[in-house]
Amino acid sequence: MSLPEVSLPQVSLPEESALPHYEQVSPGTGGVAPRSWYAASDAKSLSLNGPWRFRLSATADEHDESFARPGHDTSGWADLTVPGHWVLQGDGAHGSPAYTNTVYPFPVDPPRVPTENPTGDHLRVFDLPADWPASGATVLRFEGVESCARVWLNGEELGEFKGSRLPHEFAVEGLLRTEGNVLAVRVHQWSSGSYLEDQDQWWLPGIFREVTLLHRPDGADADFFVHAAYDHRTAEGTLRVEASAGGRVTVPELGVDVAAGESVTLPVEPWTAETPRLYAGELATPGGEIIPFRAGFRTVVVEDGVLKVNGKRILFRGVNRHEFHPEHGRTVDEETMRHDVLLMKRHNINAVRTSHYPPHPAFLDLCDELGLWVIDECDLETHGFTHEGWNRNPVDDERWTPALLDRAARMVERDKNHASVVIWSLGNECGTGAGLTAMAGLIRDRDPSRPLHYEGDASCADTDVYSRMYADHAEVERIGRYEDEGPEARRRLPFILCEYAHAMGNGPGGLSEYQRLFEKYDRLQGGFVWEWIDHGLAHERYGYAYGGDFGEELHDGNFVCDGLLFPDRTPSPGLVEYKKVIEPVLIEGDGTAGTVRVTNRHDFADLAALAFTWSYEVDGAPVESGPLAVPTLTPGESADVKLPAPPDAPRGAHTQWTVRAALADGTAWADRGHVVAWGQLPVSGRQSVAPANGASPVRDADVIRLGPAVFDARTGELRTVGQVPVAGVRLDVWRAPTDNDNGADWQADRRFGPLWRAAGLHRMRHRLDQVAMESGVLTVRTRVAPAAGQYALATEYRWTADDAGRLTLTVSVTPEGDWTVPLPRLGVRLGLPSSATHARWLGGGPGEAYPDTHAASQIGLWEASVDALQTPYVRPQENGARADVRRVEIGGLRIDGEPEFWFTARRWTSEHLDAAGHRTDLVAGDTVWVNLDHAQHGIGSQSCGPGPLPRYVLDVAPATFAFTFSAAG
């Protein structure tokens, strides 16, 4: 059979006639029309993945095509693995990666690119299998090449293409040989297409997705379209499979056997992200090819200003996902994709926005199978033009419209048969213009069954949903109340935060408050955290590299490390927090009344798949537990459930119920017992710790003895508690600023990290004013202040002890002068010997928590090594605090706090942490530094979003807090 060539309009402008193909705005030449992707049929195929020969040139020589001819000598060439990026192979011999967020790493002169244009010639010699059919057609398929490719087979040029993250096929019948086929591909790093792919990621050239030879039998379908709608009123689905060559459609489970193009309506179970019901079918073509497909019946509409699936409002609990692997860049294998989807499901994530391009199609298969809503985004972003006031933006230049339409068509045709894809996105951050309108028209004509998304058009003229990035809580609430300004038509649309809660470094903060707004207002249909994974590239020196680590002239530093996963795919505390915030079952109640309220927050599923248990805990340790009978609640339904009578507990102990909802049986994404949701209900708070009192300080030569402690008589500094050396107990207000503390340069709001430095809080000086012994108390008075300022913290350390071996420090802080900035933290820091390797505490855990990131912090009895207390952010920063701590044991000491406190321990100071650029810069010293904090400043999301909410800002104010030291039990 012969396959049709691409029918989309081509462009040929006089001013471009002399330009090389890689600078022409045409999307390509010689290819066949885009079509749907499927994993396999019974037609023959041959993978051309594996070792290729490779030659890198510094410039793009259009005229030397000799390498594409059979017999070319490649003895001096390198070996390269395809799929793969050449800059990530060869130990630096093939150039280096480069990272920019918005700026183009070349002069902005569309469609021209520099003469210095790294160009990779790829060569693969292959034989056809012995059973390769002699009749029919054959296509050569590329799943993804960055950024422009020109292709030859056996010396004959097939054509060229752009559109890096989209498939391209060439008809090759009549060119194939039984043996010794020579496939040559010339790839240019920079092309006119690069102007459309400024997508906040590493620039990584190469053939990074699969290359496959596909046999197409005579009578095979060039394309097919599975329409599977669902009517929630009748519980019936309607199936119709369009096929260009006709054929028969069978779905054995449903008893369907109809001609292609024929509709059939019958009772079915619908597909949703919570209940991803798929029906396996086959399309038998007239030529005998059997193409498998999976039908998921669902209907997506915007109705009465609400986005609905199968008649119900849905709430996106989503993430933005770039394709990334720390060793292989955007070459991501299916095992890694499955790992990602499983992690998402296990952390209660139900949606993915494919930022900012269609992902590998196998990822969408996994979303169909395991259940995720998908916003499928076109391979389009021209963000760099924002620095030029959008001047010459391709989206608003009709010469580029064919390229935009080509990209839209390739996305829709490839991915149209995926039930998980519920919204098409025109692209990201590319301004506005007629090109986007043309894309919207093309997509609506081809597939009116899915709404359209694009954040960058405030008028929403071409979209069906209103989308924003990084709107703060107040604005989101105004939008939820329909009080937002803007066109009337926009105010009738559902609202999505396509990016929010920038997960860069420590954070994001404020997730709980966003989620409560999403649940309160029907118009607010959730959002997508930016983003899924840190893009740190594995690096021998740095551990993980970010922008600038490869000597880039222009780069955006560690802004590329802004994910909920670390580069090795270890969940960050931010992901653990997000799981708790978006859990689909709400567990709350009054522990003293012995009643728990359970609310089903799913959109579609009841609670039949979950088993509930209770645990009664005394000072963090469970003393009794058992099953809890909870009704099978439908979505939105609540029930009050009685807890059993609590067991006896010692007077003054902290007691609580913990109720968990876990999978009753294993699923495709998690084992039986996987905890989906939990809640803690306090019964009684702990008794306040009485300060040690009764012993009197005694001066002995150059020391002062007080109970179990020894102090320096001149300075009043603590030296030992019992047999434990203690160093440097003093007020501490500094933390190594987080990425969210530092904020972004373009933000007009207060950025606390720079303000703290300008105020000198990283270099506070401690002046000793008095050491006094009186009435059983050792009092040390100091003034803590930065150089160059007239503001300070008058700090009094009041030491008391008793005959039972307890030592209490009461700290009183009084601000002096005109403070104009909040504090990073407020507490004391002390040093313990390096032998203090392990900590055990009663309080929040197991992971770190801060004032606006502690929803996932469970009160319990926890323990960890000092090394395990660290959170390994790619760029080191404040981390590792445990919240709501009642007591901690470390290095032979027990420390009780009044009130509860934050506890941090690390083998380096905050100053060392602040100075480090990479994990490998942190070197353990001879001291374990412990912070006991009365208060912490919030985290927020200001690396690209709003800062902490006002209630989480640590304003300077008088404070008193206490810690009691004793020997660990």
PDB file of C-alpha atoms in Angstrom, residues 500-682:
ATOM      1  CA  TYR A 500       1.261  26.183  41.500  1.00  0.00           C
ATOM      2  CA  ALA A 501       3.191  25.276  44.646  1.00  0.00           C
ATOM      3  CA  HIS A 502       6.651  25.503  43.083  1.00  0.00           C
ATOM      4  CA  ALA A 503       8.421  22.448  44.504  1.00  0.00           C
ATOM      5  CA  MET A 504      11.947  23.853  44.443  1.00  0.00           C
ATOM      6  CA  GLY A 505      14.157  22.816  47.319  1.00  0.00           C
ATOM      7  CA  ASN A 506      12.528  22.850  50.747  1.00  0.00           C
ATOM      8  CA  GLY A 507       8.775  23.107  50.207  1.00  0.00           C
ATOM      9  CA  PRO A 508       6.331  23.922  48.824  1.00  0.00           C
ATOM     10  CA  GLY A 509       4.403  25.593  51.620  1.00  0.00           C
ATOM     11  CA  GLY A 510       0.754  26.512  51.720  1.00  0.00           C
ATOM     12  CA  LEU A 511      -0.566  23.352  50.059  1.00  0.00           C
ATOM     13  CA  SER A 512      -3.251  22.732  52.661  1.00  0.00           C
ATOM     14  CA  GLU A 513      -4.727  26.199  52.247  1.00  0.00           C
ATOM     15  CA  TYR A 514      -4.893  25.824  48.458  1.00  0.00           C
ATOM     16  CA  GLN A 515      -6.601  22.446  48.768  1.00  0.00           C
ATOM     17  CA  ARG A 516      -9.251  23.767  51.128  1.00  0.00           C
ATOM     18  CA  LEU A 517     -10.112  26.424  48.530  1.00  0.00           C
ATOM     19  CA  PHE A 518     -10.357  23.811  45.757  1.00  0.00           C
ATOM     20  CA  GLU A 519     -12.760  21.813  47.901  1.00  0.00           C
ATOM     21  CA  LYS A 520     -14.841  24.832  48.913  1.00  0.00           C
ATOM     22  CA  TYR A 521     -15.645  26.343  45.513  1.00  0.00           C
ATOM     23  CA  ASP A 522     -17.039  24.315  42.602  1.00  0.00           C
ATOM     24  CA  ARG A 523     -15.417  26.583  40.021  1.00  0.00           C
ATOM     25  CA  LEU A 524     -11.947  25.746  41.376  1.00  0.00           C
ATOM     26  CA  GLN A 525     -11.053  22.360  39.921  1.00  0.00           C
ATOM     27  CA  GLY A 526      -7.656  21.841  41.418  1.00  0.00           C
ATOM     28  CA  GLY A 527      -4.181  22.287  40.135  1.00  0.00           C
ATOM     29  CA  PHE A 528      -0.860  20.851  39.115  1.00  0.00           C
ATOM     30  CA  VAL A 529       2.180  21.238  41.348  1.00  0.00           C
ATOM     31  CA  TRP A 530       5.304  22.352  39.532  1.00  0.00           C
ATOM     32  CA  GLU A 531       6.788  19.811  39.128  1.00  0.00           C
ATOM     33  CA  TRP A 532       7.303  16.068  39.398  1.00  0.00           C
ATOM     34  CA  ILE A 533      11.093  15.579  39.509  1.00  0.00           C
ATOM     35  CA  ASP A 534      14.325  17.486  40.029  1.00  0.00           C
ATOM     36  CA  HIS A 535      16.301  17.625  36.773  1.00  0.00           C
ATOM     37  CA  GLY A 536      19.682  17.148  38.413  1.00  0.00           C
ATOM     38  CA  LEU A 537      22.038  15.345  36.027  1.00  0.00           C
ATOM     39  CA  ALA A 538      24.292  12.726  37.594  1.00  0.00           C
ATOM     40  CA  HIS A 539      27.755  14.225  37.999  1.00  0.00           C
ATOM     41  CA  GLU A 540      30.960  12.731  39.381  1.00  0.00           C
ATOM     42  CA  ARG A 541      32.050  15.923  41.139  1.00  0.00           C
ATOM     43  CA  TYR A 542      28.772  17.472  42.241  1.00  0.00           C
ATOM     44  CA  GLY A 543      26.601  14.444  42.799  1.00  0.00           C
ATOM     45  CA  TYR A 544      23.896  16.109  40.728  1.00  0.00           C
ATOM     46  CA  ALA A 545      24.573  19.007  38.381  1.00  0.00           C
ATOM     47  CA  TYR A 546      22.355  21.949  37.557  1.00  0.00           C
ATOM     48  CA  GLY A 547      22.597  25.038  35.378  1.00  0.00           C
ATOM     49  CA  GLY A 548      26.110  26.501  35.211  1.00  0.00           C
ATOM     50  CA  ASP A 549      27.864  23.284  36.203  1.00  0.00           C
ATOM     51  CA  PHE A 550      28.801  22.631  32.571  1.00  0.00           C
ATOM     52  CA  GLY A 551      30.221  26.094  31.928  1.00  0.00           C
ATOM     53  CA  GLU A 552      27.145  27.516  30.221  1.00  0.00           C
ATOM     54  CA  GLU A 553      27.394  31.165  29.205  1.00  0.00           C
ATOM     55  CA  LEU A 554      23.722  31.638  30.058  1.00  0.00           C
ATOM     56  CA  HIS A 555      21.971  29.518  32.612  1.00  0.00           C
ATOM     57  CA  ASP A 556      19.355  29.584  35.350  1.00  0.00           C
ATOM     58  CA  GLY A 557      21.177  27.695  38.060  1.00  0.00           C
ATOM     59  CA  ASN A 558      19.269  25.193  40.141  1.00  0.00           C
ATOM     60  CA  PHE A 559      15.895  26.431  38.915  1.00  0.00           C
ATOM     61  CA  VAL A 560      15.888  23.155  37.013  1.00  0.00           C
ATOM     62  CA  CYS A 561      15.703  21.298  40.344  1.00  0.00           C
ATOM     63  CA  ASP A 562      12.128  22.013  41.341  1.00  0.00           C
ATOM     64  CA  GLY A 563      10.463  18.656  41.733  1.00  0.00           C
ATOM     65  CA  LEU A 564       8.630  16.528  44.275  1.00  0.00           C
ATOM     66  CA  LEU A 565      11.151  13.765  43.585  1.00  0.00           C
ATOM     67  CA  PHE A 566      14.891  13.990  43.930  1.00  0.00           C
ATOM     68  CA  PRO A 567      16.775  13.100  40.727  1.00  0.00           C
ATOM     69  CA  ASP A 568      17.140   9.471  41.834  1.00  0.00           C
ATOM     70  CA  ARG A 569      13.335   9.369  42.225  1.00  0.00           C
ATOM     71  CA  THR A 570      13.376   9.330  46.012  1.00  0.00           C
ATOM     72  CA  PRO A 571      10.251  11.147  47.260  1.00  0.00           C
ATOM     73  CA  SER A 572      10.995  14.504  48.828  1.00  0.00           C
ATOM     74  CA  PRO A 573       9.224  15.729  51.975  1.00  0.00           C
ATOM     75  CA  GLY A 574       7.178  17.883  49.603  1.00  0.00           C
ATOM     76  CA  LEU A 575       5.691  14.794  47.957  1.00  0.00           C
ATOM     77  CA  VAL A 576       4.907  13.222  51.324  1.00  0.00           C
ATOM     78  CA  GLU A 577       3.195  16.471  52.339  1.00  0.00           C
ATOM     79  CA  TYR A 578       1.240  16.610  49.083  1.00  0.00           C
ATOM     80  CA  LYS A 579       0.026  13.037  49.575  1.00  0.00           C
ATOM     81  CA  LYS A 580      -1.401  13.984  52.960  1.00  0.00           C
ATOM     82  CA  VAL A 581      -2.969  17.232  51.756  1.00  0.00           C
ATOM     83  CA  ILE A 582      -4.779  15.626  48.813  1.00  0.00           C
ATOM     84  CA  GLU A 583      -5.726  12.346  50.474  1.00  0.00           C
ATOM     85  CA  PRO A 584      -9.136  11.210  49.177  1.00  0.00           C
ATOM     86  CA  VAL A 585     -10.485  10.347  52.637  1.00  0.00           C
ATOM     87  CA  LEU A 586     -10.784  12.973  55.376  1.00  0.00           C
ATOM     88  CA  ILE A 587     -10.381  11.635  58.917  1.00  0.00           C
ATOM     89  CA  GLU A 588     -11.123  14.116  61.691  1.00  0.00           C
ATOM     90  CA  GLY A 589     -12.976  14.342  64.977  1.00  0.00           C
ATOM     91  CA  ASP A 590     -12.928  14.892  68.705  1.00  0.00           C
ATOM     92  CA  GLY A 591     -10.606  12.441  70.403  1.00  0.00           C
ATOM     93  CA  THR A 592     -11.979  13.239  73.843  1.00  0.00           C
ATOM     94  CA  ALA A 593     -15.478  12.332  72.679  1.00  0.00           C
ATOM     95  CA  GLY A 594     -14.256   9.088  71.175  1.00  0.00           C
ATOM     96  CA  THR A 595     -15.797   9.813  67.777  1.00  0.00           C
ATOM     97  CA  VAL A 596     -14.166  10.028  64.374  1.00  0.00           C
ATOM     98  CA  ARG A 597     -15.758  11.553  61.287  1.00  0.00           C
ATOM     99  CA  VAL A 598     -14.852   9.920  57.974  1.00  0.00           C
ATOM    100  CA  THR A 599     -15.568  11.750  54.685  1.00  0.00           C
ATOM    101  CA  ASN A 600     -15.169  10.277  51.227  1.00  0.00           C
ATOM    102  CA  ARG A 601     -13.462  12.892  49.048  1.00  0.00           C
ATOM    103  CA  HIS A 602     -13.217  10.720  45.930  1.00  0.00           C
ATOM    104  CA  ASP A 603     -14.994  11.951  42.826  1.00  0.00           C
ATOM    105  CA  PHE A 604     -16.301   8.518  41.756  1.00  0.00           C
ATOM    106  CA  ALA A 605     -15.170   5.655  44.009  1.00  0.00           C
ATOM    107  CA  ASP A 606     -16.803   4.540  47.240  1.00  0.00           C
ATOM    108  CA  LEU A 607     -14.756   3.315  50.204  1.00  0.00           C
ATOM    109  CA  ALA A 608     -15.277  -0.400  49.642  1.00  0.00           C
ATOM    110  CA  ALA A 609     -11.621  -0.882  48.703  1.00  0.00           C
ATOM    111  CA  LEU A 610     -10.374   0.496  52.033  1.00  0.00           C
ATOM    112  CA  ALA A 611      -9.967  -1.073  55.445  1.00  0.00           C
ATOM    113  CA  PHE A 612      -9.921   1.220  58.489  1.00  0.00           C
ATOM    114  CA  THR A 613      -7.969   0.659  61.697  1.00  0.00           C
ATOM    115  CA  TRP A 614      -7.485   2.556  64.948  1.00  0.00           C
ATOM    116  CA  SER A 615      -4.518   2.809  67.236  1.00  0.00           C
ATOM    117  CA  TYR A 616      -4.421   4.331  70.727  1.00  0.00           C
ATOM    118  CA  GLU A 617      -1.046   5.876  71.541  1.00  0.00           C
ATOM    119  CA  VAL A 618       0.510   7.013  74.795  1.00  0.00           C
ATOM    120  CA  ASP A 619       3.505   9.326  74.465  1.00  0.00           C
ATOM    121  CA  GLY A 620       3.783   8.311  70.839  1.00  0.00           C
ATOM    122  CA  ALA A 621       3.797   4.551  71.410  1.00  0.00           C
ATOM    123  CA  PRO A 622       0.765   2.424  70.423  1.00  0.00           C
ATOM    124  CA  VAL A 623      -0.714   0.500  73.352  1.00  0.00           C
ATOM    125  CA  GLU A 624      -3.833  -0.925  71.682  1.00  0.00           C
ATOM    126  CA  SER A 625      -5.151  -1.180  68.108  1.00  0.00           C
ATOM    127  CA  GLY A 626      -7.872  -2.802  66.099  1.00  0.00           C
ATOM    128  CA  PRO A 627     -10.183  -2.623  63.065  1.00  0.00           C
ATOM    129  CA  LEU A 628     -12.730   0.152  62.679  1.00  0.00           C
ATOM    130  CA  ALA A 629     -16.051  -0.477  60.980  1.00  0.00           C
ATOM    131  CA  VAL A 630     -16.704   2.390  58.554  1.00  0.00           C
ATOM    132  CA  PRO A 631     -19.708   2.381  56.202  1.00  0.00           C
ATOM    133  CA  THR A 632     -19.117   2.113  52.460  1.00  0.00           C
ATOM    134  CA  LEU A 633     -19.509   5.814  51.844  1.00  0.00           C
ATOM    135  CA  THR A 634     -20.250   7.223  48.415  1.00  0.00           C
ATOM    136  CA  PRO A 635     -18.325  10.254  47.116  1.00  0.00           C
ATOM    137  CA  GLY A 636     -18.981  13.308  49.287  1.00  0.00           C
ATOM    138  CA  GLU A 637     -20.685  11.292  52.015  1.00  0.00           C
ATOM    139  CA  SER A 638     -19.614  11.426  55.683  1.00  0.00           C
ATOM    140  CA  ALA A 639     -20.215   9.249  58.719  1.00  0.00           C
ATOM    141  CA  ASP A 640     -19.484   9.627  62.437  1.00  0.00           C
ATOM    142  CA  VAL A 641     -17.958   6.427  63.788  1.00  0.00           C
ATOM    143  CA  LYS A 642     -17.613   5.559  67.457  1.00  0.00           C
ATOM    144  CA  LEU A 643     -14.180   4.582  68.703  1.00  0.00           C
ATOM    145  CA  PRO A 644     -13.706   1.951  71.450  1.00  0.00           C
ATOM    146  CA  ALA A 645     -13.209   2.906  75.065  1.00  0.00           C
ATOM    147  CA  PRO A 646      -9.641   4.163  75.524  1.00  0.00           C
ATOM    148  CA  PRO A 647      -7.264   2.175  77.722  1.00  0.00           C
ATOM    149  CA  ASP A 648      -5.778   3.653  80.863  1.00  0.00           C
ATOM    150  CA  ALA A 649      -2.747   5.891  80.502  1.00  0.00           C
ATOM    151  CA  PRO A 650      -0.310   7.409  83.000  1.00  0.00           C
ATOM    152  CA  ARG A 651      -1.257  10.808  84.318  1.00  0.00           C
ATOM    153  CA  GLY A 652       0.316  13.608  82.357  1.00  0.00           C
ATOM    154  CA  ALA A 653       1.032  11.481  79.278  1.00  0.00           C
ATOM    155  CA  HIS A 654       0.169  12.657  75.789  1.00  0.00           C
ATOM    156  CA  THR A 655      -2.566  10.393  74.412  1.00  0.00           C
ATOM    157  CA  GLN A 656      -4.168  10.251  70.972  1.00  0.00           C
ATOM    158  CA  TRP A 657      -6.053   8.122  68.473  1.00  0.00           C
ATOM    159  CA  THR A 658      -4.573   7.461  65.043  1.00  0.00           C
ATOM    160  CA  VAL A 659      -7.047   6.224  62.438  1.00  0.00           C
ATOM    161  CA  ARG A 660      -5.792   4.897  59.115  1.00  0.00           C
ATOM    162  CA  ALA A 661      -7.453   3.969  55.829  1.00  0.00           C
ATOM    163  CA  ALA A 662      -5.475   1.361  53.897  1.00  0.00           C
ATOM    164  CA  LEU A 663      -6.056  -0.835  50.880  1.00  0.00           C
ATOM    165  CA  ALA A 664      -8.061  -3.889  51.896  1.00  0.00           C
ATOM    166  CA  ASP A 665      -6.566  -5.829  48.981  1.00  0.00           C
ATOM    167  CA  GLY A 666      -3.725  -5.330  46.579  1.00  0.00           C
ATOM    168  CA  THR A 667      -4.321  -3.236  43.471  1.00  0.00           C
ATOM    169  CA  ALA A 668      -2.436  -2.708  40.231  1.00  0.00           C
ATOM    170  CA  TRP A 669      -0.599   0.188  41.878  1.00  0.00           C
ATOM    171  CA  ALA A 670      -0.038  -0.807  45.517  1.00  0.00           C
ATOM    172  CA  ASP A 671      -0.053  -3.800  47.847  1.00  0.00           C
ATOM    173  CA  ARG A 672      -2.603  -4.644  50.472  1.00  0.00           C
ATOM    174  CA  GLY A 673      -2.103  -2.464  53.543  1.00  0.00           C
ATOM    175  CA  HIS A 674      -0.863   0.584  51.646  1.00  0.00           C
ATOM    176  CA  VAL A 675      -2.012   3.606  53.676  1.00  0.00           C
ATOM    177  CA  VAL A 676      -4.147   5.975  51.627  1.00  0.00           C
ATOM    178  CA  ALA A 677      -5.173   8.391  54.386  1.00  0.00           C
ATOM    179  CA  TRP A 678      -4.793   8.916  58.126  1.00  0.00           C
ATOM    180  CA  GLY A 679      -5.824  11.233  60.897  1.00  0.00           C
ATOM    181  CA  GLN A 680      -4.788  11.855  64.496  1.00  0.00           C
ATOM    182  CA  LEU A 681      -7.221  12.851  67.225  1.00  0.00           C
ATOM    183  CA  PRO A 682      -5.617  14.144  70.445  1.00  0.00           C
TER     184      PRO A 682
END
